[in-house]
């Protein structure tokens, strides 16, 4: 490397910062001078390899590592900035915001805000592609960065916390769910965002219940009840209030005096008309999914099967539109339970299969746990139908 011409060494330094396997377009855009002469030298001396798809790579990863480690801090910062700006100029920010965020993060303190902005976009992009673990890590790094930027737009923190919460839900991570949504509650409270505060309470109580932490879920429900005063203008959703009343009834210990008398059966009250439209008046679609799911579940528990089916089908559509596969999977399973109660075993099996397929689209323990209940249910359906090998 010491025998390389100055022009070739400058191009090699830039390539080391770009990384492995990069495009000629990116090199040309990021270089401050015409890279042709230096690139030809690097190819001729086998520092770089040219691929047939107009991409370049290092002949060996140790070459890149050695070059990068030999750069001064200021050299690295300036080269990372050049690469970040080149990626944006080439229109790569939409497809690969994570790479843009990475280079801005290493471009020095004056570019931390841009790193945070693209970090949020990168996490949201990973959520859409079901990369939940990577999304959680990306949001964590971005939130750490935002903690050092008191003047950053508050909406960046809100989006990062919301994304981290959804990633935790999809990973079936109760600690991540609780910690993230508590932070989001504090953010909503400090910024006077009452709809978000109510949505976060509702989301937290539902997700904890889905994860089997019913005591914790009920404790959060009580906090939500304390935070809502019936009759306040801010509570525009009849569904949310009806849901809270139904949950309070379902989870009531129900200790009645043992006087030997049978109590008269009291049917559940009629559901709210058009629950989906009602709750969307108060909550954004991404936050409406979870309380709407729980409303469908409550209707199912109280025996209102037709209404429950209608609500849960709406949940599947809304969860799919907002990239919340764990909720869509749970809704499919509840629909399968409803179909089974109604005696339609074939439909129940098909709905369970939909639930299982969504979870298995994501590799790992979380997806296996998420598909456990529908798989058990499918096993019983096969057993009931006499398909013993399948069961």
Short mmCIF file of C-alpha atoms in Angstrom, two decimals:
data_model
loop_
_atom_site.label_atom_id
_atom_site.label_comp_id
_atom_site.label_asym_id
_atom_site.label_seq_id
_atom_site.Cartn_x
_atom_site.Cartn_y
_atom_site.Cartn_z
CA UNK A 1 0.00 0.00 0.00
CA UNK A 2 2.90 2.36 0.71
CA UNK A 3 3.99 2.07 -2.94
CA UNK A 4 0.59 3.12 -4.29
CA UNK A 5 0.35 6.49 -6.07
CA UNK A 6 -1.35 9.23 -4.06
CA UNK A 7 -4.47 9.17 -6.27
CA UNK A 8 -4.86 5.39 -5.94
CA UNK A 9 -4.35 5.51 -2.17
CA UNK A 10 -7.08 8.16 -1.84
CA UNK A 11 -9.51 5.94 -3.77
CA UNK A 12 -8.52 2.94 -1.64
CA UNK A 13 -9.25 4.94 1.52
CA UNK A 14 -12.68 5.87 0.20
CA UNK A 15 -13.44 2.27 -0.77
CA UNK A 16 -12.49 1.09 2.72
CA UNK A 17 -15.04 3.48 4.22
CA UNK A 18 -17.77 2.50 1.74
CA UNK A 19 -17.40 -1.15 2.72
CA UNK A 20 -17.37 -4.40 0.81
CA UNK A 21 -19.31 -5.06 -2.41
CA UNK A 22 -20.29 -1.58 -3.61
CA UNK A 23 -21.40 -0.04 -6.88
CA UNK A 24 -19.35 1.99 -9.31
CA UNK A 25 -22.06 4.65 -9.16
CA UNK A 26 -21.51 5.10 -5.44
CA UNK A 27 -17.74 5.33 -5.86
CA UNK A 28 -18.05 7.95 -8.60
CA UNK A 29 -20.56 9.99 -6.62
CA UNK A 30 -18.60 9.90 -3.35
CA UNK A 31 -15.16 10.62 -4.84
CA UNK A 32 -13.99 14.24 -4.76
CA UNK A 33 -11.89 13.70 -7.92
CA UNK A 34 -12.26 11.49 -10.99
CA UNK A 35 -11.56 7.98 -9.61
CA UNK A 36 -10.71 6.39 -12.98
CA UNK A 37 -6.92 6.48 -12.78
CA UNK A 38 -6.69 5.40 -9.17
CA UNK A 39 -9.26 2.64 -9.68
CA UNK A 40 -7.36 1.17 -12.63
CA UNK A 41 -4.23 1.00 -10.50
CA UNK A 42 -6.09 -0.74 -7.66
CA UNK A 43 -7.61 -3.27 -10.06
CA UNK A 44 -4.30 -3.89 -11.79
CA UNK A 45 -2.51 -4.50 -8.48
CA UNK A 46 -5.34 -6.74 -7.20
CA UNK A 47 -6.40 -4.60 -4.27
CA UNK A 48 -9.92 -4.57 -5.70
CA UNK A 49 -11.91 -6.99 -7.85
CA UNK A 50 -14.37 -5.95 -10.54
CA UNK A 51 -17.64 -7.87 -10.73
CA UNK A 52 -19.65 -8.33 -13.95
CA UNK A 53 -22.63 -6.42 -12.46
CA UNK A 54 -20.64 -3.14 -12.29
CA UNK A 55 -19.81 -3.64 -8.65
CA UNK A 56 -16.48 -3.70 -6.84
CA UNK A 57 -15.15 -5.60 -3.85
CA UNK A 58 -11.91 -5.97 -1.94
CA UNK A 59 -9.70 -8.89 -2.89
CA UNK A 60 -9.51 -9.77 0.82
CA UNK A 61 -11.33 -8.40 3.84
CA UNK A 62 -8.01 -7.89 5.65
CA UNK A 63 -7.03 -5.32 3.03
CA UNK A 64 -10.10 -3.23 3.77
CA UNK A 65 -9.68 -3.66 7.53
CA UNK A 66 -6.02 -2.61 7.43
CA UNK A 67 -6.75 0.46 5.30
CA UNK A 68 -9.70 1.54 7.45
CA UNK A 69 -7.81 1.15 10.72
CA UNK A 70 -4.95 3.22 9.30
CA UNK A 71 -7.16 6.25 8.70
CA UNK A 72 -7.16 9.14 11.13
CA UNK A 73 -10.42 10.03 12.91
CA UNK A 74 -10.87 13.14 10.80
CA UNK A 75 -10.25 11.20 7.57
CA UNK A 76 -12.89 8.67 8.53
CA UNK A 77 -15.42 11.35 9.42
CA UNK A 78 -15.03 13.20 6.14
CA UNK A 79 -15.13 10.07 4.04
CA UNK A 80 -18.20 8.72 5.86
CA UNK A 81 -19.91 12.06 5.22
CA UNK A 82 -19.06 11.87 1.52
CA UNK A 83 -20.50 8.36 1.30
CA UNK A 84 -23.68 9.31 3.18
CA UNK A 85 -24.30 12.32 0.93
CA UNK A 86 -23.58 10.22 -2.17
CA UNK A 87 -26.13 7.60 -1.11
CA UNK A 88 -28.75 10.32 -0.66
CA UNK A 89 -27.88 11.93 -4.00
CA UNK A 90 -28.23 8.54 -5.72
CA UNK A 91 -31.70 8.05 -4.24
CA UNK A 92 -30.62 5.10 -2.09
CA UNK A 93 -32.04 6.50 1.15
CA UNK A 94 -35.50 5.04 0.54
CA UNK A 95 -34.23 1.53 -0.19
CA UNK A 96 -31.35 1.41 2.28
CA UNK A 97 -31.80 4.05 5.00
CA UNK A 98 -29.78 1.91 7.41
CA UNK A 99 -26.60 2.37 5.39
CA UNK A 100 -27.19 6.13 5.18
CA UNK A 101 -27.73 6.27 8.95
CA UNK A 102 -24.54 4.27 9.54
CA UNK A 103 -22.37 6.67 7.55
CA UNK A 104 -23.93 9.80 9.07
CA UNK A 105 -23.45 8.30 12.54
CA UNK A 106 -19.71 8.00 11.85
CA UNK A 107 -19.46 11.42 10.21
CA UNK A 108 -19.09 13.35 13.47
CA UNK A 109 -21.28 14.97 16.09
CA UNK A 110 -22.60 17.68 13.78
CA UNK A 111 -24.37 15.02 11.70
CA UNK A 112 -26.01 13.08 14.54
CA UNK A 113 -29.45 14.50 13.79
CA UNK A 114 -29.32 13.19 10.22
CA UNK A 115 -28.13 9.85 11.60
CA UNK A 116 -31.16 9.76 13.91
CA UNK A 117 -33.58 10.70 11.12
CA UNK A 118 -32.34 7.95 8.85
CA UNK A 119 -32.10 5.57 11.80
CA UNK A 120 -35.83 5.91 12.41
CA UNK A 121 -36.50 5.30 8.72
CA UNK A 122 -34.22 2.25 8.81
CA UNK A 123 -36.09 0.75 11.76
CA UNK A 124 -39.45 1.33 10.10
CA UNK A 125 -38.12 -0.23 6.89
CA UNK A 126 -37.01 -3.33 8.81
CA UNK A 127 -40.44 -3.65 10.44
CA UNK A 128 -42.04 -3.74 7.01
CA UNK A 129 -39.71 -6.55 5.93
CA UNK A 130 -40.32 -8.56 9.16
CA UNK A 131 -36.76 -7.97 10.42
CA UNK A 132 -37.98 -7.50 13.97
CA UNK A 133 -34.73 -8.22 15.86
CA UNK A 134 -32.73 -5.94 13.56
CA UNK A 135 -35.46 -3.30 13.86
CA UNK A 136 -35.33 -3.44 17.66
CA UNK A 137 -31.54 -3.02 17.62
CA UNK A 138 -31.79 -0.14 15.14
CA UNK A 139 -34.40 1.69 17.21
CA UNK A 140 -32.30 1.17 20.36
CA UNK A 141 -29.25 2.76 18.72
CA UNK A 142 -31.38 5.62 17.41
CA UNK A 143 -32.98 6.27 20.80
CA UNK A 144 -29.53 6.38 22.41
CA UNK A 145 -28.53 8.94 19.79
CA UNK A 146 -31.69 10.99 20.34
CA UNK A 147 -30.96 11.11 24.07
CA UNK A 148 -27.90 13.20 23.18
CA UNK A 149 -29.93 15.57 20.97
CA UNK A 150 -32.27 17.60 23.20
CA UNK A 151 -33.19 19.90 20.30
CA UNK A 152 -34.15 17.06 17.92
CA UNK A 153 -37.74 17.08 16.63
CA UNK A 154 -39.83 15.28 19.28
CA UNK A 155 -41.63 13.27 16.61
CA UNK A 156 -38.43 11.28 15.97
CA UNK A 157 -38.50 9.95 19.53
CA UNK A 158 -42.20 9.12 19.24
CA UNK A 159 -41.69 7.17 16.02
CA UNK A 160 -38.65 5.35 17.40
CA UNK A 161 -40.50 4.31 20.56
CA UNK A 162 -43.58 3.22 18.61
CA UNK A 163 -41.43 1.15 16.27
CA UNK A 164 -39.48 -0.38 19.16
CA UNK A 165 -42.76 -1.34 20.82
CA UNK A 166 -44.12 -3.05 17.72
CA UNK A 167 -40.82 -4.91 17.27
CA UNK A 168 -41.02 -6.10 20.90
CA UNK A 169 -44.59 -7.30 20.37
CA UNK A 170 -43.58 -9.29 17.30
CA UNK A 171 -40.62 -10.81 19.19
CA UNK A 172 -42.91 -11.78 22.11
CA UNK A 173 -40.62 -9.82 24.43
CA UNK A 174 -42.64 -8.80 27.53
CA UNK A 175 -39.77 -6.80 29.06
CA UNK A 176 -39.23 -4.92 25.81
CA UNK A 177 -42.97 -4.25 25.47
CA UNK A 178 -43.30 -2.97 29.04
CA UNK A 179 -40.15 -0.84 29.04
CA UNK A 180 -40.78 0.71 25.64
CA UNK A 181 -44.44 1.52 26.16
CA UNK A 182 -43.73 2.98 29.59
CA UNK A 183 -41.27 5.34 27.92
CA UNK A 184 -43.82 6.14 25.23
CA UNK A 185 -46.43 6.87 27.92
CA UNK A 186 -44.04 9.32 29.57
CA UNK A 187 -43.33 10.94 26.21
CA UNK A 188 -47.05 11.30 25.43
CA UNK A 189 -47.75 12.70 28.90
CA UNK A 190 -44.94 15.25 28.73
CA UNK A 191 -46.03 16.41 25.26
CA UNK A 192 -49.73 16.53 26.06
CA UNK A 193 -50.58 13.89 23.46
CA UNK A 194 -53.68 12.39 25.08
CA UNK A 195 -54.72 10.14 22.16
CA UNK A 196 -51.25 8.58 22.10
CA UNK A 197 -51.29 8.18 25.89
CA UNK A 198 -54.61 6.32 25.75
CA UNK A 199 -53.44 4.25 22.79
CA UNK A 200 -50.26 3.23 24.59
CA UNK A 201 -52.13 2.25 27.76
CA UNK A 202 -54.56 0.22 25.68
CA UNK A 203 -51.81 -1.41 23.65
CA UNK A 204 -49.77 -2.31 26.71
CA UNK A 205 -52.67 -3.89 28.60
CA UNK A 206 -53.68 -5.97 25.58
CA UNK A 207 -50.20 -7.17 24.64
CA UNK A 208 -49.36 -8.16 28.21
CA UNK A 209 -52.58 -10.18 28.28
CA UNK A 210 -51.65 -11.88 25.00
CA UNK A 211 -48.23 -12.73 26.44
CA UNK A 212 -49.86 -14.41 29.45
CA UNK A 213 -49.02 -11.70 31.99
CA UNK A 214 -52.62 -11.18 33.05
CA UNK A 215 -51.88 -9.68 36.47
CA UNK A 216 -49.65 -7.05 34.88
CA UNK A 217 -52.24 -6.48 32.16
CA UNK A 218 -54.98 -5.86 34.71
CA UNK A 219 -52.76 -3.45 36.65
CA UNK A 220 -52.20 -1.40 33.49
CA UNK A 221 -55.94 -1.56 32.79
CA UNK A 222 -56.60 0.02 36.17
CA UNK A 223 -54.13 2.79 35.29
CA UNK A 224 -56.00 3.34 32.04
CA UNK A 225 -59.33 3.52 33.85
CA UNK A 226 -57.85 6.13 36.18
CA UNK A 227 -56.53 8.11 33.21
CA UNK A 228 -59.94 8.21 31.52
CA UNK A 229 -62.84 10.14 32.95
CA UNK A 230 -66.12 9.15 31.25
CA UNK A 231 -67.73 12.12 29.60
CA UNK A 232 -64.50 13.94 28.75
CA UNK A 233 -64.46 15.24 25.22
CA UNK A 234 -61.12 13.53 24.61
CA UNK A 235 -62.72 10.10 24.90
CA UNK A 236 -64.45 10.05 21.53
CA UNK A 237 -64.42 6.27 21.03
CA UNK A 238 -67.45 4.36 22.31
CA UNK A 239 -65.58 1.13 21.56
CA UNK A 240 -62.78 1.94 23.98
CA UNK A 241 -65.16 2.71 26.82
CA UNK A 242 -67.31 -0.37 26.05
CA UNK A 243 -64.17 -2.51 25.93
CA UNK A 244 -63.08 -1.30 29.35
CA UNK A 245 -66.48 -2.12 30.81
CA UNK A 246 -66.44 -5.60 29.26
CA UNK A 247 -62.91 -6.26 30.50
CA UNK A 248 -63.85 -5.13 33.98
CA UNK A 249 -66.77 -7.59 33.94
CA UNK A 250 -64.74 -10.47 32.48
CA UNK A 251 -61.89 -10.09 34.96
CA UNK A 252 -64.09 -9.35 37.96
CA UNK A 253 -63.51 -12.07 40.60
CA UNK A 254 -67.30 -12.29 40.82
CA UNK A 255 -67.63 -13.40 44.44
CA UNK A 256 -71.33 -13.64 45.19
CA UNK A 257 -72.95 -14.75 48.43
CA UNK A 258 -73.63 -18.48 48.52
CA UNK A 259 -77.33 -18.33 49.36
CA UNK A 260 -78.21 -21.42 47.35
CA UNK A 261 -80.07 -19.39 44.74
CA UNK A 262 -79.35 -19.38 41.03
CA UNK A 263 -78.75 -15.90 39.63
CA UNK A 264 -80.68 -14.87 36.54
CA UNK A 265 -78.71 -14.98 33.29
CA UNK A 266 -77.96 -11.54 31.92
CA UNK A 267 -76.92 -11.35 28.25
CA UNK A 268 -74.03 -9.11 27.30
CA UNK A 269 -74.97 -5.64 26.03
CA UNK A 270 -75.15 -5.01 22.30
CA UNK A 271 -71.81 -4.09 20.73
CA UNK A 272 -71.02 -0.64 19.41
CA UNK A 273 -72.18 -0.12 15.84
CA UNK A 274 -69.31 -0.15 13.31
CA UNK A 275 -66.50 -0.60 15.87
CA UNK A 276 -63.68 -0.08 13.37
CA UNK A 277 -64.91 3.34 12.21
CA UNK A 278 -65.64 4.35 15.80
CA UNK A 279 -62.19 3.62 17.19
CA UNK A 280 -60.42 5.13 14.18
CA UNK A 281 -61.97 8.46 15.15
CA UNK A 282 -59.70 8.48 18.21
CA UNK A 283 -56.65 6.38 17.34
CA UNK A 284 -54.34 6.15 14.36
CA UNK A 285 -54.67 2.84 12.45
CA UNK A 286 -51.39 1.53 13.87
CA UNK A 287 -52.73 1.99 17.42
CA UNK A 288 -56.35 1.03 16.69
CA UNK A 289 -55.41 -2.57 15.82
CA UNK A 290 -54.71 -3.83 19.34
CA UNK A 291 -57.78 -2.46 21.20
CA UNK A 292 -59.96 -3.52 18.27
CA UNK A 293 -58.51 -7.03 18.55
CA UNK A 294 -59.28 -7.13 22.24
CA UNK A 295 -62.81 -5.89 21.57
CA UNK A 296 -63.32 -8.82 19.18
CA UNK A 297 -61.91 -11.20 21.78
CA UNK A 298 -64.23 -9.80 24.47
CA UNK A 299 -67.25 -10.27 22.20
CA UNK A 300 -66.14 -13.86 21.59
CA UNK A 301 -65.79 -14.55 25.31
CA UNK A 302 -69.26 -13.14 25.93
CA UNK A 303 -70.79 -15.35 23.24
CA UNK A 304 -71.50 -12.71 20.61
CA UNK A 305 -69.97 -14.76 17.83
CA UNK A 306 -71.29 -12.97 14.76
CA UNK A 307 -70.17 -9.58 16.02
CA UNK A 308 -66.83 -11.04 17.12
CA UNK A 309 -66.22 -12.47 13.65
CA UNK A 310 -66.94 -9.11 12.01
CA UNK A 311 -64.53 -7.28 14.33
CA UNK A 312 -61.74 -9.86 14.08
CA UNK A 313 -61.91 -9.86 10.28
CA UNK A 314 -61.46 -6.08 10.39
CA UNK A 315 -58.47 -6.60 12.71
CA UNK A 316 -56.81 -8.94 10.20
CA UNK A 317 -57.15 -6.35 7.43
CA UNK A 318 -56.00 -3.43 9.57
CA UNK A 319 -53.08 -5.36 11.10
CA UNK A 320 -51.93 -6.42 7.65
CA UNK A 321 -52.12 -2.85 6.35
CA UNK A 322 -50.07 -1.54 9.29
CA UNK A 323 -47.46 -4.34 9.25
CA UNK A 324 -48.37 -5.96 12.57
CA UNK A 325 -48.22 -9.66 11.71
CA UNK A 326 -48.28 -10.90 15.31
CA UNK A 327 -51.71 -9.30 15.82
CA UNK A 328 -52.98 -10.55 12.45
CA UNK A 329 -51.89 -14.06 13.42
CA UNK A 330 -53.64 -13.86 16.79
CA UNK A 331 -56.81 -12.57 15.11
CA UNK A 332 -56.80 -15.47 12.65
CA UNK A 333 -56.54 -17.88 15.57
CA UNK A 334 -59.48 -16.24 17.35
CA UNK A 335 -61.48 -16.46 14.12
CA UNK A 336 -60.59 -20.15 13.99
CA UNK A 337 -61.90 -20.59 17.52
CA UNK A 338 -65.13 -18.81 16.56
CA UNK A 339 -65.59 -21.03 13.50
CA UNK A 340 -65.01 -24.10 15.66
CA UNK A 341 -67.66 -23.00 18.17
CA UNK A 342 -70.06 -22.51 15.25
CA UNK A 343 -69.30 -26.05 14.05
CA UNK A 344 -67.40 -25.19 10.86
CA UNK A 345 -64.33 -27.38 11.38
CA UNK A 346 -63.01 -26.98 7.83
CA UNK A 347 -63.07 -23.19 8.11
CA UNK A 348 -61.47 -23.38 11.54
CA UNK A 349 -58.61 -25.46 10.13
CA UNK A 350 -58.09 -23.02 7.25
CA UNK A 351 -57.98 -20.03 9.61
CA UNK A 352 -55.50 -21.78 11.90
CA UNK A 353 -53.31 -22.47 8.87
CA UNK A 354 -53.34 -18.74 8.04
CA UNK A 355 -52.25 -17.95 11.60
CA UNK A 356 -49.43 -20.49 11.49
CA UNK A 357 -48.22 -19.29 8.08
CA UNK A 358 -47.88 -15.69 9.27
CA UNK A 359 -45.74 -16.68 12.24
CA UNK A 360 -43.57 -19.06 10.27
CA UNK A 361 -42.75 -16.31 7.78
CA UNK A 362 -40.31 -15.16 10.47
CA UNK A 363 -37.62 -17.61 11.54
CA UNK A 364 -36.79 -18.05 15.21
CA UNK A 365 -38.16 -18.94 18.62
CA UNK A 366 -40.66 -16.08 18.67
CA UNK A 367 -42.45 -17.38 15.59
CA UNK A 368 -42.54 -20.90 17.01
CA UNK A 369 -44.10 -19.60 20.23
CA UNK A 370 -46.56 -17.50 18.26
CA UNK A 371 -47.75 -20.48 16.24
CA UNK A 372 -48.01 -22.82 19.23
CA UNK A 373 -51.69 -22.28 20.08
CA UNK A 374 -52.97 -22.53 16.49
CA UNK A 375 -50.86 -25.67 15.98
CA UNK A 376 -52.35 -27.24 19.12
CA UNK A 377 -55.81 -26.27 17.93
CA UNK A 378 -55.15 -27.76 14.50
CA UNK A 379 -54.00 -30.95 16.18
CA UNK A 380 -57.30 -31.27 18.04
CA UNK A 381 -59.26 -30.55 14.85
CA UNK A 382 -57.37 -33.31 13.05
CA UNK A 383 -57.99 -35.65 15.98
CA UNK A 384 -61.70 -34.85 15.96
CA UNK A 385 -61.84 -35.55 12.21
CA UNK A 386 -60.09 -38.90 12.66
CA UNK A 387 -56.86 -37.84 10.91
CA UNK A 388 -54.66 -39.43 13.54
CA UNK A 389 -51.34 -39.26 11.71
CA UNK A 390 -51.84 -35.56 11.05
CA UNK A 391 -52.86 -34.99 14.68
#
